[in-house]
Tab-separated table of C-alpha atoms and ligand atoms in Angstrom:
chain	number	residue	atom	x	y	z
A	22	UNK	CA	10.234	-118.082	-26.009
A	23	UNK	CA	7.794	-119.366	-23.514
A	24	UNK	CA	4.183	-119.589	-24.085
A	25	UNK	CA	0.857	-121.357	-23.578
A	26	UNK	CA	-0.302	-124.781	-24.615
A	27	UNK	CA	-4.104	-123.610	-26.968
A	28	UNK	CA	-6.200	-123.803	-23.733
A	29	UNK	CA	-9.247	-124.280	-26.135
A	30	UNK	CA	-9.908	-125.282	-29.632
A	31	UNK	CA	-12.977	-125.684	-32.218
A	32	UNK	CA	-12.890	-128.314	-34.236
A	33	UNK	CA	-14.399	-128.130	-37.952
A	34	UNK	CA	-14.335	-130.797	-40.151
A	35	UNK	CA	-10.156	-130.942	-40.413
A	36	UNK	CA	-9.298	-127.928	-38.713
A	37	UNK	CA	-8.839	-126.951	-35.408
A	38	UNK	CA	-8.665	-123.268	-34.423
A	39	UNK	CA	-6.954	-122.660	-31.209
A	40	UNK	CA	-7.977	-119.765	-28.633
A	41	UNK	CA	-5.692	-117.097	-28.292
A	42	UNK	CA	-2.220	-118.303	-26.688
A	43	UNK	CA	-0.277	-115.846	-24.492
A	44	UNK	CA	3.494	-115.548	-24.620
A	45	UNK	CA	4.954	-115.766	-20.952
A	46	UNK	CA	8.604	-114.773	-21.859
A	47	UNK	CA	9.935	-113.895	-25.142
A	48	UNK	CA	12.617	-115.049	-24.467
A	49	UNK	CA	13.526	-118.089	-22.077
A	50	UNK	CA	17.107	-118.743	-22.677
A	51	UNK	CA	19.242	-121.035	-24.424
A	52	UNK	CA	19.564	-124.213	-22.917
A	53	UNK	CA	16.450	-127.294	-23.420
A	54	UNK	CA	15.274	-129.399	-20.947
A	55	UNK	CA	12.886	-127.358	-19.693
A	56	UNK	CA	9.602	-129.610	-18.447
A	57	UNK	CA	6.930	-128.089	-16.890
A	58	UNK	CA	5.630	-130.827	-14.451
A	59	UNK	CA	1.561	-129.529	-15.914
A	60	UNK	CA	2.919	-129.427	-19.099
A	61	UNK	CA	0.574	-126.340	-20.006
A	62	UNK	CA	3.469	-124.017	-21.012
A	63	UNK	CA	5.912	-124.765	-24.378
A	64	UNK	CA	9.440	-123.465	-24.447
A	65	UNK	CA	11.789	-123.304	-27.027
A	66	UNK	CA	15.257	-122.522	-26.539
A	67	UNK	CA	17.315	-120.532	-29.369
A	68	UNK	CA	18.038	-123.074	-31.337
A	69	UNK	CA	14.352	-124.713	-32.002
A	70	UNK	CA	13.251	-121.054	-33.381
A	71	UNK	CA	16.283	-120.449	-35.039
A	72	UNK	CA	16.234	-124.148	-37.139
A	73	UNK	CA	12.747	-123.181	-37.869
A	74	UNK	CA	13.593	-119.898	-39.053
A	75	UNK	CA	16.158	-121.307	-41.686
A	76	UNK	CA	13.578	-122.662	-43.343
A	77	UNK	CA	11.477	-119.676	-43.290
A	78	UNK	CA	11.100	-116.424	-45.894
A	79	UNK	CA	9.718	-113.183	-44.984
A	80	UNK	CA	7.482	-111.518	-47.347
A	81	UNK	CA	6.924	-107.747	-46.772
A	82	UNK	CA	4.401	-105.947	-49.127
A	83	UNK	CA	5.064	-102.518	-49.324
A	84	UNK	CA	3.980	-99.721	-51.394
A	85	UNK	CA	5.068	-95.982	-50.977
A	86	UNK	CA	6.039	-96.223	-47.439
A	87	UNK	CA	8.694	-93.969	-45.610
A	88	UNK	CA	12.032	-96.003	-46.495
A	89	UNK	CA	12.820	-95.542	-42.202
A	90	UNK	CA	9.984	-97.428	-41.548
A	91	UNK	CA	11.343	-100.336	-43.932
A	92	UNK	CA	14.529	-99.790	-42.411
A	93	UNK	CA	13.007	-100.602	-39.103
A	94	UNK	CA	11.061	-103.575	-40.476
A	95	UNK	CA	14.473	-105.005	-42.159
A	96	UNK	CA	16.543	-104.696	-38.712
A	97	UNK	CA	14.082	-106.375	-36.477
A	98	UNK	CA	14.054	-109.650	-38.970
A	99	UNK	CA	16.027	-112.585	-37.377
A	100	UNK	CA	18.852	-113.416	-39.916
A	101	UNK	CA	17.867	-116.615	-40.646
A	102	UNK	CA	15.219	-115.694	-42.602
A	103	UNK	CA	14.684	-114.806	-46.320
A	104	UNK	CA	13.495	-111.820	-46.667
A	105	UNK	CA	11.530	-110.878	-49.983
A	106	UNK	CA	10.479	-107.452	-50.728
A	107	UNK	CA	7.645	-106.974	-53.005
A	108	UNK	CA	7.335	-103.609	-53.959
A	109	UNK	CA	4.204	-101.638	-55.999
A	110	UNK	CA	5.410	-98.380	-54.989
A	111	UNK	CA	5.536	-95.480	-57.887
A	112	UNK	CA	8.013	-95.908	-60.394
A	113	UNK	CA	6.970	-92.292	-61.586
A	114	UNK	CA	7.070	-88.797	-61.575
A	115	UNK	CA	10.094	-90.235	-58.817
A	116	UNK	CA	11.227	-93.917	-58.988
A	117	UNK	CA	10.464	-95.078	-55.392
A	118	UNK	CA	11.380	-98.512	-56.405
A	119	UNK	CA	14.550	-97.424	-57.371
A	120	UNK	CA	14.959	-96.006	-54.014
A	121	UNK	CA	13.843	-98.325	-51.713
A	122	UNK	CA	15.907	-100.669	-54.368
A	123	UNK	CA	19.261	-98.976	-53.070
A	124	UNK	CA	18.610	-98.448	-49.551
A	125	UNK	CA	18.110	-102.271	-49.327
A	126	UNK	CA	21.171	-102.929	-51.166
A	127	UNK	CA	23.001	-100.668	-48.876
A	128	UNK	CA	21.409	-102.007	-45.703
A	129	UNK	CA	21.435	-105.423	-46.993
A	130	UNK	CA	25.561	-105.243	-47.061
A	131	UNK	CA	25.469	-103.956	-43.376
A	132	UNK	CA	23.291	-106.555	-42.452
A	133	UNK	CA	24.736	-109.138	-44.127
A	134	UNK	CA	20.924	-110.389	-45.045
A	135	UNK	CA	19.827	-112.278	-48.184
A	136	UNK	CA	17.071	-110.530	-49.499
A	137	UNK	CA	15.228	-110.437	-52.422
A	138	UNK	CA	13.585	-107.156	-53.723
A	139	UNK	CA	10.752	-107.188	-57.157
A	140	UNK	CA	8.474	-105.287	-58.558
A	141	UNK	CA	4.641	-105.773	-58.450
A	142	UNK	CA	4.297	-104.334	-61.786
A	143	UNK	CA	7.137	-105.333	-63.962
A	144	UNK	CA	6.294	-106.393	-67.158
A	145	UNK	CA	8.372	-109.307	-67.437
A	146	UNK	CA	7.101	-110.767	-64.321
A	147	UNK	CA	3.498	-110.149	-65.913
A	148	UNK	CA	4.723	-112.447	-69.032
A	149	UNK	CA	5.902	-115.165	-66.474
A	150	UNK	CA	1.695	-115.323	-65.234
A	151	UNK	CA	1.072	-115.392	-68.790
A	152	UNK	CA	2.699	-118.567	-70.057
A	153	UNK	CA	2.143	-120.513	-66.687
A	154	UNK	CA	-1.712	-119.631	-67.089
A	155	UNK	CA	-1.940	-117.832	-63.937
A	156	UNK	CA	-4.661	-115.089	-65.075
A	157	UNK	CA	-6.537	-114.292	-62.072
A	158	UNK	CA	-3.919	-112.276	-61.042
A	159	UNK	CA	-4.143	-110.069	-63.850
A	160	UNK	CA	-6.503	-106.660	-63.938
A	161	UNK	CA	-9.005	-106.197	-67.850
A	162	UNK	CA	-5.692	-104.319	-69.544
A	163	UNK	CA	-3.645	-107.374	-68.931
A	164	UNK	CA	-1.411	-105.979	-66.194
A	165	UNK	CA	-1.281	-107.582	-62.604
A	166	UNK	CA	-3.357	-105.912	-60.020
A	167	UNK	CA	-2.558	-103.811	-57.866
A	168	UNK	CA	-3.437	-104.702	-53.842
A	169	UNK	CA	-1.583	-106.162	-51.078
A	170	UNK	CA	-2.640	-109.802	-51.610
A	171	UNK	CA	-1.039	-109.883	-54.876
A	172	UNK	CA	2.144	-108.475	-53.912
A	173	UNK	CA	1.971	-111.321	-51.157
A	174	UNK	CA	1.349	-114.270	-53.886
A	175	UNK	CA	4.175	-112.939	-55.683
A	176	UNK	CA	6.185	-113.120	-52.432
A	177	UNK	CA	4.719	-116.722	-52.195
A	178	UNK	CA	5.616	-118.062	-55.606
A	179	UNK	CA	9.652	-116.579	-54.648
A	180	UNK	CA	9.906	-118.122	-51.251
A	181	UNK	CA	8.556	-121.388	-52.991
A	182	UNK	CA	11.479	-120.634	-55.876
A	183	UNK	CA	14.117	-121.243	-52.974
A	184	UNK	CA	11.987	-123.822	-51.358
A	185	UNK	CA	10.922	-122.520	-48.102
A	186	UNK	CA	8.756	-124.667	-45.790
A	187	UNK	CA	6.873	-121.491	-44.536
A	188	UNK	CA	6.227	-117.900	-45.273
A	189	UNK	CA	5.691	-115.291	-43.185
A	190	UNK	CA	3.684	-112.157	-43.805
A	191	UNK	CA	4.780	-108.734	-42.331
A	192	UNK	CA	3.741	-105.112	-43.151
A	193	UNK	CA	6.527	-102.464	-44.775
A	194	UNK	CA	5.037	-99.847	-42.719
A	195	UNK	CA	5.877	-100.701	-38.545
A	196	UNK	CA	7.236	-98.576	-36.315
A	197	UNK	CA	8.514	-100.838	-33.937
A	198	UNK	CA	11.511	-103.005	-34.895
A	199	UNK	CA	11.179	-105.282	-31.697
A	200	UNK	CA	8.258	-106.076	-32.747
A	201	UNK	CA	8.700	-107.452	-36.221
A	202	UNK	CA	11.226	-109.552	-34.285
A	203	UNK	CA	8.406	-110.740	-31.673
A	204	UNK	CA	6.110	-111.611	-34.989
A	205	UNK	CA	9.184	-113.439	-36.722
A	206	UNK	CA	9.407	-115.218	-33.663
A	207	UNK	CA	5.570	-115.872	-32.967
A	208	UNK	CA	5.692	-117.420	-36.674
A	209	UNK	CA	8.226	-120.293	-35.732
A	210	UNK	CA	7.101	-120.956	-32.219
A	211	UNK	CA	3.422	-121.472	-33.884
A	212	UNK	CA	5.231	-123.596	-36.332
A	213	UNK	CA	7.151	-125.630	-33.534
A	214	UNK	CA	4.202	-126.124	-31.885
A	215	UNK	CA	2.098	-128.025	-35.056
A	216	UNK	CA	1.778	-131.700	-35.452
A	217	UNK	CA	0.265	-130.977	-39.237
A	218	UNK	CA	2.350	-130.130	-41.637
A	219	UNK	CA	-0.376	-127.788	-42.727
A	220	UNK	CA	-0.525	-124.810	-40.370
A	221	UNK	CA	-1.280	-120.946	-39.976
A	222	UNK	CA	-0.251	-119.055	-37.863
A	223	UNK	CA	-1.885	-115.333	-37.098
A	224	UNK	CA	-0.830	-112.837	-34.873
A	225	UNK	CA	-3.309	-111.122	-32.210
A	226	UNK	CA	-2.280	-107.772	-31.124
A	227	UNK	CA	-2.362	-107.059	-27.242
A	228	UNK	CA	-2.263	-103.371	-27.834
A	229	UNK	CA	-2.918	-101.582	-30.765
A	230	UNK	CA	-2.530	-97.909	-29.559
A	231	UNK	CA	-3.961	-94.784	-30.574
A	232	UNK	CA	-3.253	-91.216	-29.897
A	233	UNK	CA	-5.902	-89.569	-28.217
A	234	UNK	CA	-6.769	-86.051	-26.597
A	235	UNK	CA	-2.666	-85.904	-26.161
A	236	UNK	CA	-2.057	-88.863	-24.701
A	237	UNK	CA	-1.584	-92.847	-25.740
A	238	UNK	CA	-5.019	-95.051	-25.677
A	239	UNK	CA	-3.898	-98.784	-25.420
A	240	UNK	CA	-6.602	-100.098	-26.900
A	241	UNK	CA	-7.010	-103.875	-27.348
A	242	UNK	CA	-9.150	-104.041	-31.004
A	243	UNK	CA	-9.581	-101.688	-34.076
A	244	UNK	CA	-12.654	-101.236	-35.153
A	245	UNK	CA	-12.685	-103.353	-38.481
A	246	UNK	CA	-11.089	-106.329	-36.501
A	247	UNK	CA	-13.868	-106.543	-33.969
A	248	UNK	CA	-16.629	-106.565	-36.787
A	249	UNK	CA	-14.429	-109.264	-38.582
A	250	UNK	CA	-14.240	-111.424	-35.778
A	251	UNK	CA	-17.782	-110.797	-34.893
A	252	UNK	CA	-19.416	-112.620	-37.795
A	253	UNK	CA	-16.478	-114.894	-38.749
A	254	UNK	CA	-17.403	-116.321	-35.059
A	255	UNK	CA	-20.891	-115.863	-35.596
A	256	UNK	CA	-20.155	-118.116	-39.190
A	257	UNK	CA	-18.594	-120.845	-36.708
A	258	UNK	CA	-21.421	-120.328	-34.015
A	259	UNK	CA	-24.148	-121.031	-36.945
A	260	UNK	CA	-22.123	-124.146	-38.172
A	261	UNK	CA	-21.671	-125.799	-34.904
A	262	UNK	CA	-24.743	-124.377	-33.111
A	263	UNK	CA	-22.364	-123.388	-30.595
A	264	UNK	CA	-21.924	-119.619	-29.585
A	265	UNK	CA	-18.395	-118.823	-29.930
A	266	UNK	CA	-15.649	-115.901	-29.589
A	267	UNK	CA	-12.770	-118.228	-30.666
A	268	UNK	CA	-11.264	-115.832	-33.522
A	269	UNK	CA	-9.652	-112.955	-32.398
A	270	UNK	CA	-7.721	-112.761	-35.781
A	271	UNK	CA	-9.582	-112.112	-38.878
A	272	UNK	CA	-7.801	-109.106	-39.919
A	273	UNK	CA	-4.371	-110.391	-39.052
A	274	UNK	CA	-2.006	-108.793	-41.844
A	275	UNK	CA	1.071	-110.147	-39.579
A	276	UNK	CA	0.482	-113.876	-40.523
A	277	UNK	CA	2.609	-116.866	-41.424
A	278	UNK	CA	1.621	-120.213	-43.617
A	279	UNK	CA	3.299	-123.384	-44.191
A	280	UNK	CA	4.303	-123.979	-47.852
A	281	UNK	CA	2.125	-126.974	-48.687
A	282	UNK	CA	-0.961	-125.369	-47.359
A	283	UNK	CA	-0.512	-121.982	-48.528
A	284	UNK	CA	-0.129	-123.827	-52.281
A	285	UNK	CA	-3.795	-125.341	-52.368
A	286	UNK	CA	-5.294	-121.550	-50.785
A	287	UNK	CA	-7.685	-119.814	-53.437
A	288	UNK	CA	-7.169	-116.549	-52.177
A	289	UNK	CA	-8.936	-113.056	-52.901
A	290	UNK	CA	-7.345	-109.377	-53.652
A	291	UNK	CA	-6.619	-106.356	-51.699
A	292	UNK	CA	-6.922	-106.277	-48.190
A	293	UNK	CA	-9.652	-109.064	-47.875
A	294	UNK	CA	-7.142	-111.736	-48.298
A	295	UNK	CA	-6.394	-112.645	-44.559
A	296	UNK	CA	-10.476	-112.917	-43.872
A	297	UNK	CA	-10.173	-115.205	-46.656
A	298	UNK	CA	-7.703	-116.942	-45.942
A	299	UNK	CA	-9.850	-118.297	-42.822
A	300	UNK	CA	-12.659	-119.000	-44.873
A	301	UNK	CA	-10.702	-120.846	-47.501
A	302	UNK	CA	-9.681	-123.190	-44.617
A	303	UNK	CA	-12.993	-123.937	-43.435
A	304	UNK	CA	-14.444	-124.269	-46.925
A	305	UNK	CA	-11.989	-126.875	-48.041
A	306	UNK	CA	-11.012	-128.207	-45.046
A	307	UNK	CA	-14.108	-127.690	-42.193
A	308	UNK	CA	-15.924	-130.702	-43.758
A	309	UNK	CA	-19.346	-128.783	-44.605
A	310	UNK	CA	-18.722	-129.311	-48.511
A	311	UNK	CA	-16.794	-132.422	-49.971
A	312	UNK	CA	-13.071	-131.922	-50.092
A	313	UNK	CA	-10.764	-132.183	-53.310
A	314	UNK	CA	-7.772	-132.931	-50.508
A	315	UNK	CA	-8.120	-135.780	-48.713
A	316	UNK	CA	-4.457	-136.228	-47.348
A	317	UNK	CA	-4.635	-132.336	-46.191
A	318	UNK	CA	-7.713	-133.878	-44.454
A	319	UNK	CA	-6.444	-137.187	-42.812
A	320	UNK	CA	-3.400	-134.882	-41.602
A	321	UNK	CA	-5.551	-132.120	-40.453
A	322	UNK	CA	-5.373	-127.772	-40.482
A	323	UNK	CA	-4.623	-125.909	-37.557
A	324	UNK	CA	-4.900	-122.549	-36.926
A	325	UNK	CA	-2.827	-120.562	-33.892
A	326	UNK	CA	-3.866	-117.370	-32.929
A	327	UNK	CA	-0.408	-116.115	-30.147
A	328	UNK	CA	-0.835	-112.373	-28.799
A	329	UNK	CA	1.737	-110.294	-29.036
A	330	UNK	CA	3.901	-108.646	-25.757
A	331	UNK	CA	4.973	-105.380	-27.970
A	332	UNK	CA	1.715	-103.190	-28.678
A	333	UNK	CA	1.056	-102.476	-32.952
A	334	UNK	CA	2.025	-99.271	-33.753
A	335	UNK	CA	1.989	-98.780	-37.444
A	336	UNK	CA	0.915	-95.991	-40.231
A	337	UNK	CA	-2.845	-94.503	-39.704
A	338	UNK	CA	-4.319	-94.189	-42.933
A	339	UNK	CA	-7.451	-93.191	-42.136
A	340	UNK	CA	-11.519	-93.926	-41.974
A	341	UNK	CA	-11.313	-94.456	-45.664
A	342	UNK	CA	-9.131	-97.015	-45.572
A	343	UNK	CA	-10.709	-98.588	-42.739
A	344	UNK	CA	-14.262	-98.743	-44.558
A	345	UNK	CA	-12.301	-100.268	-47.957
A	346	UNK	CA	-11.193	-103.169	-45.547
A	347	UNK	CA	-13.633	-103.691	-43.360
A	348	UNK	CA	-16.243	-104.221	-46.328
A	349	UNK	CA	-13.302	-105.933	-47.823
A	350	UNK	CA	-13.750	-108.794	-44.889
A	351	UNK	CA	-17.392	-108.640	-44.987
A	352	UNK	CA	-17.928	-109.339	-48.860
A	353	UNK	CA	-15.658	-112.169	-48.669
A	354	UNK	CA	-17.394	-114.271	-45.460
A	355	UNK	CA	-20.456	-113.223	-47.237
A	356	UNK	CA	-19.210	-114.501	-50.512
A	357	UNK	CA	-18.371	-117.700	-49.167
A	358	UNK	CA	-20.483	-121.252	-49.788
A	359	UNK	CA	-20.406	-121.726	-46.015
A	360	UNK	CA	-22.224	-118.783	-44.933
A	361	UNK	CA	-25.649	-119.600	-43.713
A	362	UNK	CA	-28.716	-117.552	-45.227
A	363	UNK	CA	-28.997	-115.970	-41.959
A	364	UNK	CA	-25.625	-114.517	-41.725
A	365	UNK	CA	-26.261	-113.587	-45.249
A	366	UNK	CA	-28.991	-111.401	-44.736
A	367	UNK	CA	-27.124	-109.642	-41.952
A	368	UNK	CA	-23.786	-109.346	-43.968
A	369	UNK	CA	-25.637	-107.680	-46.590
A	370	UNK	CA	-27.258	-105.476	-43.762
A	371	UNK	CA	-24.106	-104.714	-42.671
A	372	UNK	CA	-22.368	-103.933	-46.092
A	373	UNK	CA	-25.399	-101.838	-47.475
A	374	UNK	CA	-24.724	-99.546	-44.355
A	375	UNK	CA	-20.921	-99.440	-45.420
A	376	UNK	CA	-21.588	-98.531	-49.264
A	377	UNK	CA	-24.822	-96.932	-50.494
A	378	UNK	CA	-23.811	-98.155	-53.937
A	379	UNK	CA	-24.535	-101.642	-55.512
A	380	UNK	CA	-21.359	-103.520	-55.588
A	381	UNK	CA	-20.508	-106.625	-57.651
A	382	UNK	CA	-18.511	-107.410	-54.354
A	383	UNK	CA	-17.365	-110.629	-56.684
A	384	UNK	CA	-15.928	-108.683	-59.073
A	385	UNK	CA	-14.306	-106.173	-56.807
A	386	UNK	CA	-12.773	-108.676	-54.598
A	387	UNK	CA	-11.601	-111.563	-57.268
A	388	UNK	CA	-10.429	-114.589	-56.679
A	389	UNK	CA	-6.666	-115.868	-56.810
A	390	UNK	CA	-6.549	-119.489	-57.838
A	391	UNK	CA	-3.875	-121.280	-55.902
A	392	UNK	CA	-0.487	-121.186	-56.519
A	393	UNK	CA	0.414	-124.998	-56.883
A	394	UNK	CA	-0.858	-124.723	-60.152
A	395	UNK	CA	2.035	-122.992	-61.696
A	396	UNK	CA	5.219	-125.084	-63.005
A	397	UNK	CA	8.124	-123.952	-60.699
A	398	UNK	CA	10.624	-124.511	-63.116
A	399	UNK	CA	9.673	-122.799	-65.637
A	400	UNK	CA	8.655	-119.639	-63.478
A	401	UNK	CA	11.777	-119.599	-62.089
A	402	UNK	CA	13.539	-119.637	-64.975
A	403	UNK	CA	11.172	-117.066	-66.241
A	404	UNK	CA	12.049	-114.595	-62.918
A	405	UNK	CA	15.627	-115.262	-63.302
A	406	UNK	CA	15.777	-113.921	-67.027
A	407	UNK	CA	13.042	-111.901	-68.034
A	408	UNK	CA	11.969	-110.329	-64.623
A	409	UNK	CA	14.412	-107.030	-64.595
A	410	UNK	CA	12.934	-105.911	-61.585
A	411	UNK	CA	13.787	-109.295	-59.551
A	412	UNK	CA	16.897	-108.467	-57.413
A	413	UNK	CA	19.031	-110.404	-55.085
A	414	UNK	CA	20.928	-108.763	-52.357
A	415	UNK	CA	23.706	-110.720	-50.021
A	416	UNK	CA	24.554	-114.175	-50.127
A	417	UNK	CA	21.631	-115.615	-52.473
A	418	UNK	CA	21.850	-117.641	-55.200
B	529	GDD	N1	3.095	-105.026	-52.761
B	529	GDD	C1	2.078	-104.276	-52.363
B	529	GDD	N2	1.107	-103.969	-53.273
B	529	GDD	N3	2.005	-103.838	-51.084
B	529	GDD	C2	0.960	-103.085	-50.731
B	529	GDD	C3	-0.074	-102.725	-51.624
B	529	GDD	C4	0.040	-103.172	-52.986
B	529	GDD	O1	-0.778	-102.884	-53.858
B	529	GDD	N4	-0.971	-101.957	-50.952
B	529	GDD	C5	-0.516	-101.866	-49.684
B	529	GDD	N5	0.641	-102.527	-49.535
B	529	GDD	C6	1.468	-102.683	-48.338
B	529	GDD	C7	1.603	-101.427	-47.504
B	529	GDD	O2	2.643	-100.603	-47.958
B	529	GDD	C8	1.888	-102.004	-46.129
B	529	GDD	O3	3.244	-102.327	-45.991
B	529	GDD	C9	1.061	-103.307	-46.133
B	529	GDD	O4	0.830	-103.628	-47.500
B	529	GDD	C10	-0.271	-103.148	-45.409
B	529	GDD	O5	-1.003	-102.125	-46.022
B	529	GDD	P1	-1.649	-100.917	-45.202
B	529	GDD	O6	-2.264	-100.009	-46.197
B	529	GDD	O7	-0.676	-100.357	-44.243
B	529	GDD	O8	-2.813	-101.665	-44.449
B	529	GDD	P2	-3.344	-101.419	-42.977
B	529	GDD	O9	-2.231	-101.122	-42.051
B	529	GDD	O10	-4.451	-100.487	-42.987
B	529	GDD	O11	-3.909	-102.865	-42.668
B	529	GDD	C11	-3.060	-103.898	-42.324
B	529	GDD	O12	-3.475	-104.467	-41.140
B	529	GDD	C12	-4.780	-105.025	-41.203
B	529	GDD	C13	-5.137	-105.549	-39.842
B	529	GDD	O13	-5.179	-104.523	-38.919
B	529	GDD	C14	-3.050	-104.898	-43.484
B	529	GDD	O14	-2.080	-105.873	-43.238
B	529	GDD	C15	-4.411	-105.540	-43.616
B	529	GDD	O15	-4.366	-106.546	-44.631
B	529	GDD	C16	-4.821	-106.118	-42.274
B	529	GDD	O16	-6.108	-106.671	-42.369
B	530	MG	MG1	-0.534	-100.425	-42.085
């Protein structure tokens, strides 16, 4: 893969988010030595990406999606990688998880891929939270919540049980196989490319394309990403009393973390945690309030942001949906100690429009304490014999 050097980059506190960095070929060939005499361009040759990818898992989230699109996803994920599964799909009045359970297995032989497969809901696995204290995951009744970002800290907590360096986040429902490979591949180039051993790395979309009047629109933002980015830049702008259009990736679902940062993250349910992912950075990390880790701090945070060459083409589920999200990102930059009064007032603006309702958006979007407070050990054990769901498919230990 070839691609830019970050052409630009704001600097908070710690962390430095880099522009958006274009991909020039995805793929350059095999041999090194490549040296651009400007040195503006990074290549890595097959074997760079593919060392990185041994050490990194694949977490897909997936509820009640058509098991061809999951098919899809699985093929286009380099074999180096992990993959974990984490299922919440309906166990009833037809086991999906069942399903989707036995198509893996039978792909998963034809692939020759080690995967791991769990349910979001099984009750074992709820036990496991239990004794290791880890109740913000849990819903009143006891049971773990529903919502993506759960299923992805579960996904966390099992690529930390076969101690991956970073974990990659990639949605059950994409059409396009090639380009789950691109984002695989995205992931570890952003990794190569780090000097901090505490990185993200988020995925900007060239195209996302929608059907319209008959005919394929290839348009560059949705609708809830462009609001996103709007006020998470004007959150930066505010800070630094610099107008900015740095982040292009606030809504980022395909997005990748190394281990040791993505242990200290609080994070936040549903579909608002890649917005808060951003913000958790910059509240910890962006030097505005004093910091409980100073080594992440001497080492510093960076943030990539590498467009895509394949266009997005993935399930439309409608304004709804959109709405639940987009006030999803909104409640959690306005939730956050870092927001100016200013951008307050206009968050609030912008959420009353959204919902006519009065929402305890603190409630509705709760926080997930970080995941480096669990005991490995003992959660592992725990998975291994009391979680009946937890299934391991090819050659995994
Ligand atoms: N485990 C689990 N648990 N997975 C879930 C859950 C859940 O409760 N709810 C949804 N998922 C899975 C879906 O099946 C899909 O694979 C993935 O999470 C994303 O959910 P979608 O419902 O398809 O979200 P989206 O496509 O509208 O939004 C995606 O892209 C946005 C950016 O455009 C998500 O990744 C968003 O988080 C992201 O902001
Ligand atoms: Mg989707």
């Amino acid at each position: 893969m070839k691609l830019d050097f970050p052409r630009y980059t704001e600097r908070l506190g710690a962390v430095s988010i880099y522009g958006v960095q274009r991909i020039y070929e995805l793929d350059s060939g095999k041999s090194k030595g490549f040296q651009s005499s400007h040195q503006t361009v990074r290549k890595f040759d097959y074997d760079e990406i593919s060392n990185i990818m041994h050490d990194l898992a694949i977490v897909i989230p997936i509820k009640n999606e058509k098991l061809k699109l999951l098919e899809g996803v699985l093929s286009g994920i380099p074999n180096e990688c992990l993959v974990i599964i984490v299922s919440n799909s309906s166990r009833e009045p037809v086991d999906r998880f069942s399903i989707e359970t036995e198509a893996v297995r039978q792909l998963g032989r034809f692939m020759d891929k080690r995967i791991i497969i769990v349910h979001q809901q099984d009750p074992g696995l709820a036990d496991i939270f239990r004794n290791a204290g880890y109740d913000s995951i849990f819903d009143a009744e006891g049971n773990i919540r529903s919502g993506k970002a759960e299923g992805m800290i579960i996904g966390l907590l099992a690529a930390k049980m076969y101690h991956k360096d970073y974990v990659g986040f990639i949605d059950g429902d994409n059409y396009v196989p090639g380009a789950v490979n691109e984002y695989v591949k995205i992931f570890a180039a952003g990794f190569g490319m780090s000097t901090s051993p505490y990185c993200n790395v988020r995925i900007s979309w060239v195209f996302k394309p929608k059907v319209r009047n008959n005919s394929l629109q290839f348009s560059k933002w949705g609708r809830v990403s462009e609001i996103t980015n709007r006020n998470l830049n004007a959150l930066l702008a505010t800070i630094t009393g610099f107008e900015t259009e740095i982040i292009k990736t606030g809504n980022a679902g395909e997005n990748a973390l190394s281990m040791p940062l993505a242990e200290c993250l609080q994070y936040s349910g549903g579909y608002s945690i890649e917005t808060r992912e951003l913000i958790d950075i910059l509240e910890k990390f962006g030097g505005l309030v004093p910091t409980e880790y100073p080594q992440i701090v001497n080492r510093g945070v960076e943030v990539f942001q590498i467009e895509t060459r394949n266009p997005h083409f993935h399930e439309d589920k409608g304004t709804a949906h959109l709405n639940e999200m987009l006030e999803a990102s909104l409640a959690t930059i306005f939730g956050s100690k870092i927001c100016p009064p200013d951008l307050k007032e206009s968050l609030q603006n912008q959420l009353k429009h959204l919902t006519k309702r009065r929402v305890d958006y603190d409630k509705k979007y709760h926080v997930l304490e970080p995941i480096k407070t669990i005991h490995m050990p003992e959660f592992e054990k725990g998975v291994r014999e009391n979680a009946s769901t937890f299934q391991r498919i090819g050659r995994l230990k």
